[in-house]
Amino acid sequence: MKTAKYTITAIALSICTVIGAQTSFDAAKLYEEELNGTARYIGMGGAMGALGSDPSVISHNPAGIGTYHKSDINFSLSAFGTSVSTDPMATKSKPIFNNGRTYYSHSNPSDINMAFDNFSAIFSGSESGDNYFNFGISYRKLQNMDRDLDYVDAFDDADGYEVWREYKDHQRNKVNSFDFNMSYNLSDKVYIGWTFGILSTVTNSEGYFYDYYAPDVHPDYPNGLDYTCVDKMTRSEGAGWNMAFGTIIRPIPALRLGAAIKTPTYFNERLEYSDYLYAVLGEAKDGSKFHNEIDYKFSSPWSLDLSAGLTFGGSMVNVALGAEYEKHFTSRSSLSIGKTKMLDQGAVDYKDYSVLKSGFELNISNFSIRSGFGYKESMFNDGSYPYLYDSDFNGWKKDSSGNVAEVGRTDFQIDRLGKTRYVTFGLGYCSTPDSDGTQFYVDLAYVNGLRGSIVNVNEYVEDVDVKYNYKTDKIQLTFGWNF
């Protein structure tokens, strides 16, 4: 009876250790970007690449900074909460039976988080007539993820005895961008811009995985038995840089057409991994620490941004409409360790994906009402899995016969980022210019985000994919001055 369990577990550990090390899945945490920026930008769903006149377009279409006729300083504060649950919902009281397993999870809400999300300064100077040369700097959080993921399942082993598994993982990812822009306005007909961006990254993951027989289930283990028990921690920290080039053409006063191209972001990262193994293959361990560190490089994809903006109305009431399309050529991404490119990472797992944004703004005298929508496809190929044979970072080795001789990392999940959608609303107030033309403004935005993930919890022969929804509710407040 034990033979079947040992055989299955040996296969399981081969799979689990393959999930370790530096992979496309580690790198994807760096590239994911949330809808963030000023409250006006968020309220319009981020669809402002052609409309411009907002510092948050600085890395999407740098020419949008060229539309400023005044200098501008603003900063943003936010409060947000998140929750994670399976889709469909599988709880302890209402579990789901899938592929021979009964599984459930919890709806895991986060605490309310406060953040300083954005600071920008745009300096506009008239060169001659209607020509302007502008300079801008901006700080923006591209990602501020906080989520707890858990899973519990039960099923029968090959001999008909019930096995329990459970895992939990707390993920906290932060990616910040510091952007520097130069842009030029030619008579309000053509705008061109260039942005240089510097990114800082910190990703953390901490969790556990337990696989066991409960007491009085298996006759050979009346007191129960732990087959695999591991606590694990992963941390990545580093920096990157990129550039973007953009233009906006205004064929008629009411219409703006924008196009921009963004270079890959070139990341240099240090990935650190630790785990504490208490049992493996049914054999008790002392919980000693396995630790490894590695420096790696990740080149994110080129991206293309096409946008359009339409404005109409009078001095007291006017409307702005924005639409934007992004194409990310993710299948051209690459990872490397030292000077060695990891051929089975990046392009093997990723696919090109698109982002769609739309936004609306109604201005009535000094007040504004906004709404927006955004949709992003998944960057992962269906069924993609990490592959570690091109890196020894995970610490497990094979002997001359190809059998596993030494086991290192024992990760327990695969998280394939899925589709994302945003629905946004916003309000704004801008004061009447004073005697020297100075205005202050305050904007408020609410965003509801829903991002899917396919989490593979396969420690055994059959695959079990569980869909999770990561929900975000966020309120953003921006204060600014035009002068």
Coordinates of N, CA, C and O in Angstrom, one line a residue, residues 307-385:
S307 N -3.8 55.5 -30.0 CA -4.8 56.1 -29.2 C -5.5 57.2 -30.1 O -5.0 57.7 -31.1
A308 N -6.7 57.6 -29.6 CA -7.5 58.6 -30.3 C -8.2 59.4 -29.2 O -8.7 58.8 -28.2
G309 N -8.4 60.7 -29.4 CA -9.1 61.5 -28.4 C -10.0 62.5 -29.2 O -9.6 63.0 -30.2
L310 N -11.2 62.7 -28.7 CA -12.2 63.6 -29.3 C -12.7 64.5 -28.3 O -13.2 64.1 -27.2
T311 N -12.7 65.8 -28.6 CA -13.3 66.8 -27.7 C -14.3 67.7 -28.4 O -14.1 68.0 -29.6
F312 N -15.3 68.1 -27.7 CA -16.3 68.9 -28.4 C -17.1 69.6 -27.3 O -17.2 69.2 -26.1
G313 N -17.8 70.7 -27.6 CA -18.6 71.5 -26.6 C -18.1 73.0 -26.6 O -17.3 73.4 -27.4
G314 N -18.7 73.7 -25.6 CA -18.4 75.1 -25.5 C -17.5 75.4 -24.3 O -16.9 74.5 -23.7
S315 N -17.5 76.7 -23.8 CA -16.7 77.1 -22.7 C -17.2 76.6 -21.4 O -16.5 76.4 -20.5
M316 N -18.5 76.4 -21.3 CA -19.2 76.0 -20.0 C -19.4 74.5 -19.9 O -19.3 74.0 -18.8
V317 N -19.7 73.9 -21.0 CA -19.9 72.5 -21.1 C -19.2 71.9 -22.2 O -19.3 72.3 -23.4
N318 N -18.3 70.9 -21.9 CA -17.6 70.2 -23.0 C -17.4 68.7 -22.6 O -17.4 68.4 -21.4
V319 N -17.1 67.9 -23.6 CA -16.9 66.5 -23.4 C -15.6 66.1 -24.1 O -15.2 66.6 -25.1
A320 N -14.9 65.1 -23.4 CA -13.7 64.5 -23.9 C -14.0 63.0 -24.0 O -14.4 62.4 -23.0
L321 N -13.6 62.3 -25.1 CA -13.7 60.9 -25.2 C -12.3 60.4 -25.6 O -11.6 60.9 -26.5
G322 N -11.9 59.3 -25.0 CA -10.6 58.7 -25.3 C -10.7 57.2 -25.5 O -11.5 56.5 -24.9
A323 N -9.9 56.7 -26.4 CA -9.8 55.3 -26.7 C -8.3 54.9 -26.9 O -7.6 55.7 -27.5
E324 N -7.9 53.7 -26.5 CA -6.5 53.4 -26.5 C -6.4 51.9 -26.7 O -7.1 51.1 -26.2
Y325 N -5.4 51.5 -27.5 CA -5.1 50.1 -27.8 C -3.6 49.9 -27.6 O -2.8 50.7 -28.2
E326 N -3.2 48.9 -26.8 CA -1.8 48.6 -26.6 C -1.5 47.2 -27.1 O -2.3 46.3 -26.8
K327 N -0.4 47.0 -27.7 CA 0.0 45.6 -28.1 C 1.4 45.4 -27.5 O 2.3 46.1 -27.7
H328 N 1.4 44.3 -26.7 CA 2.7 43.9 -26.0 C 3.2 42.7 -26.7 O 2.6 41.6 -26.7
F329 N 4.4 42.8 -27.2 CA 5.0 41.7 -28.0 C 5.8 40.8 -27.0 O 7.0 40.6 -27.1
T330 N 5.1 40.1 -26.1 CA 5.6 39.4 -25.0 C 6.4 38.2 -25.4 O 7.3 37.7 -24.7
S331 N 6.1 37.6 -26.5 CA 6.8 36.4 -27.0 C 8.2 36.7 -27.3 O 9.0 35.7 -27.6
R332 N 8.6 37.9 -27.3 CA 10.0 38.3 -27.6 C 10.8 38.6 -26.3 O 11.9 39.1 -26.3
S333 N 10.2 38.3 -25.1 CA 10.9 38.5 -23.9 C 12.0 37.4 -23.7 O 12.0 36.4 -24.3
S334 N 12.9 37.8 -22.8 CA 14.0 36.8 -22.6 C 14.5 36.9 -21.2 O 14.5 38.0 -20.6
L335 N 15.1 35.8 -20.7 CA 15.7 35.8 -19.4 C 17.1 35.2 -19.5 O 17.4 34.4 -20.4
S336 N 18.0 35.7 -18.7 CA 19.4 35.2 -18.7 C 20.0 35.2 -17.3 O 19.6 36.0 -16.5
I337 N 21.0 34.3 -17.1 CA 21.8 34.3 -15.9 C 23.2 34.4 -16.3 O 23.7 33.7 -17.1
G338 N 23.8 35.5 -15.8 CA 25.2 35.9 -16.3 C 25.1 36.2 -17.8 O 24.3 37.0 -18.2
K339 N 25.9 35.5 -18.6 CA 25.9 35.7 -20.0 C 25.1 34.6 -20.8 O 25.1 34.5 -22.0
T340 N 24.5 33.7 -20.0 CA 23.8 32.5 -20.5 C 22.3 32.8 -20.6 O 21.6 33.0 -19.6
K341 N 21.8 32.8 -21.8 CA 20.3 33.0 -22.0 C 19.6 31.7 -21.7 O 20.0 30.6 -22.0
M342 N 18.5 31.8 -20.9 CA 17.7 30.7 -20.5 C 16.7 30.4 -21.7 O 15.7 31.0 -21.8
L343 N 17.1 29.4 -22.5 CA 16.3 29.2 -23.8 C 14.9 28.7 -23.5 O 14.1 28.8 -24.4
D344 N 14.7 28.1 -22.4 CA 13.4 27.5 -22.1 C 12.5 28.4 -21.2 O 11.6 27.9 -20.6
Q345 N 12.8 29.7 -21.2 CA 12.0 30.6 -20.4 C 11.6 31.8 -21.3 O 12.1 32.0 -22.4
G346 N 10.7 32.6 -20.8 CA 10.3 33.8 -21.6 C 9.4 33.5 -22.8 O 8.2 33.2 -22.6
A347 N 10.0 33.5 -23.9 CA 9.2 33.3 -25.2 C 8.5 32.0 -25.2 O 7.5 31.9 -25.9
V348 N 9.0 31.0 -24.5 CA 8.4 29.7 -24.5 C 7.0 29.7 -23.8 O 6.0 29.1 -24.2
D349 N 6.9 30.5 -22.7 CA 5.8 30.6 -21.9 C 4.8 31.7 -22.2 O 3.6 31.7 -21.9
Y350 N 5.3 32.8 -22.8 CA 4.5 34.0 -23.0 C 3.9 34.0 -24.4 O 4.4 33.4 -25.3
K351 N 2.9 34.8 -24.5 CA 2.3 35.1 -25.8 C 2.1 36.6 -25.9 O 1.9 37.3 -24.9
D352 N 2.0 37.2 -27.1 CA 1.7 38.6 -27.3 C 0.3 38.8 -26.8 O -0.6 37.9 -26.9
Y353 N 0.0 40.0 -26.2 CA -1.3 40.3 -25.7 C -1.7 41.7 -25.9 O -0.8 42.6 -26.2
S354 N -2.9 42.0 -25.8 CA -3.5 43.3 -26.1 C -4.1 43.9 -24.8 O -4.6 43.2 -24.0
V355 N -4.2 45.3 -24.8 CA -4.9 46.0 -23.8 C -5.8 47.0 -24.4 O -5.4 47.7 -25.4
L356 N -7.0 47.1 -24.0 CA -8.0 48.0 -24.5 C -8.5 49.0 -23.4 O -8.7 48.5 -22.3
K357 N -8.5 50.3 -23.7 CA -9.0 51.2 -22.7 C -10.0 52.2 -23.4 O -9.8 52.5 -24.6
S358 N -10.9 52.7 -22.6 CA -11.9 53.7 -23.1 C -12.2 54.6 -21.9 O -12.3 54.1 -20.8
G359 N -12.5 55.9 -22.2 CA -12.8 56.8 -21.2 C -13.7 57.9 -21.6 O -13.7 58.3 -22.8
F360 N -14.3 58.5 -20.6 CA -15.3 59.6 -20.9 C -15.1 60.7 -19.8 O -15.0 60.4 -18.6
E361 N -15.2 62.0 -20.2 CA -15.2 63.1 -19.3 C -16.2 64.1 -19.7 O -16.1 64.6 -20.8
L362 N -17.0 64.5 -18.8 CA -18.0 65.6 -19.0 C -17.6 66.8 -18.1 O -17.6 66.6 -16.8
N363 N -17.3 67.9 -18.6 CA -17.0 69.1 -17.8 C -18.1 70.1 -17.9 O -18.6 70.5 -19.0
I364 N -18.6 70.5 -16.7 CA -19.7 71.4 -16.6 C -19.1 72.6 -15.7 O -19.0 72.4 -14.5
S365 N -18.8 73.7 -16.3 CA -18.2 74.8 -15.6 C -16.9 74.3 -14.9 O -16.0 73.8 -15.5
N366 N -16.8 74.4 -13.6 CA -15.6 74.0 -12.8 C -15.6 72.5 -12.4 O -14.6 72.0 -11.8
F367 N -16.6 71.8 -12.7 CA -16.8 70.4 -12.2 C -16.7 69.4 -13.4 O -17.0 69.7 -14.5
S368 N -16.2 68.2 -13.0 CA -16.0 67.1 -14.0 C -16.6 65.8 -13.5 O -16.5 65.5 -12.3
I369 N -17.2 65.0 -14.5 CA -17.6 63.7 -14.2 C -16.9 62.7 -15.2 O -16.9 63.0 -16.4
R370 N -16.4 61.6 -14.7 CA -15.6 60.7 -15.6 C -16.0 59.3 -15.4 O -16.5 58.9 -14.3
S371 N -15.8 58.5 -16.4 CA -15.9 57.0 -16.3 C -15.0 56.4 -17.3 O -14.5 57.0 -18.2
G372 N -14.6 55.1 -17.0 CA -13.7 54.4 -17.9 C -13.8 52.9 -17.8 O -14.4 52.4 -16.8
F373 N -13.2 52.2 -18.7 CA -13.2 50.8 -18.8 C -11.9 50.3 -19.4 O -11.4 50.9 -20.3
G374 N -11.3 49.2 -18.8 CA -10.1 48.7 -19.3 C -10.1 47.2 -19.3 O -10.8 46.5 -18.5
Y375 N -9.5 46.5 -20.3 CA -9.4 45.1 -20.4 C -8.0 44.7 -20.9 O -7.5 45.2 -21.9
K376 N -7.5 43.7 -20.2 CA -6.1 43.2 -20.6 C -6.1 41.7 -20.7 O -6.7 41.0 -19.9
E377 N -5.6 41.2 -21.8 CA -5.5 39.8 -22.0 C -4.4 39.2 -21.2 O -3.5 39.9 -20.6
S378 N -4.4 37.8 -21.1 CA -3.3 37.1 -20.4 C -2.0 37.1 -21.2 O -2.0 37.1 -22.4
M379 N -0.9 37.2 -20.5 CA 0.4 37.1 -21.1 C 1.0 35.7 -21.2 O 2.0 35.5 -21.8
F380 N 0.3 34.7 -20.6 CA 0.8 33.3 -20.6 C 0.1 32.5 -21.6 O -1.1 32.6 -21.8
N381 N 0.8 31.6 -22.3 CA 0.2 30.5 -23.1 C -0.6 29.6 -22.2 O -0.2 29.3 -21.1
D382 N -1.7 29.1 -22.8 CA -2.4 28.1 -22.0 C -1.6 26.8 -21.7 O -0.9 26.3 -22.6
G383 N -1.7 26.4 -20.5 CA -0.9 25.2 -20.1 C 0.6 25.4 -19.9 O 1.3 24.4 -19.8
S384 N 1.1 26.6 -19.9 CA 2.5 26.8 -19.7 C 3.0 26.4 -18.3 O 2.2 26.7 -17.3
Y385 N 4.1 25.8 -18.2 CA 4.7 25.4 -16.9 C 6.2 25.8 -16.9 O 6.8 25.9 -17.9

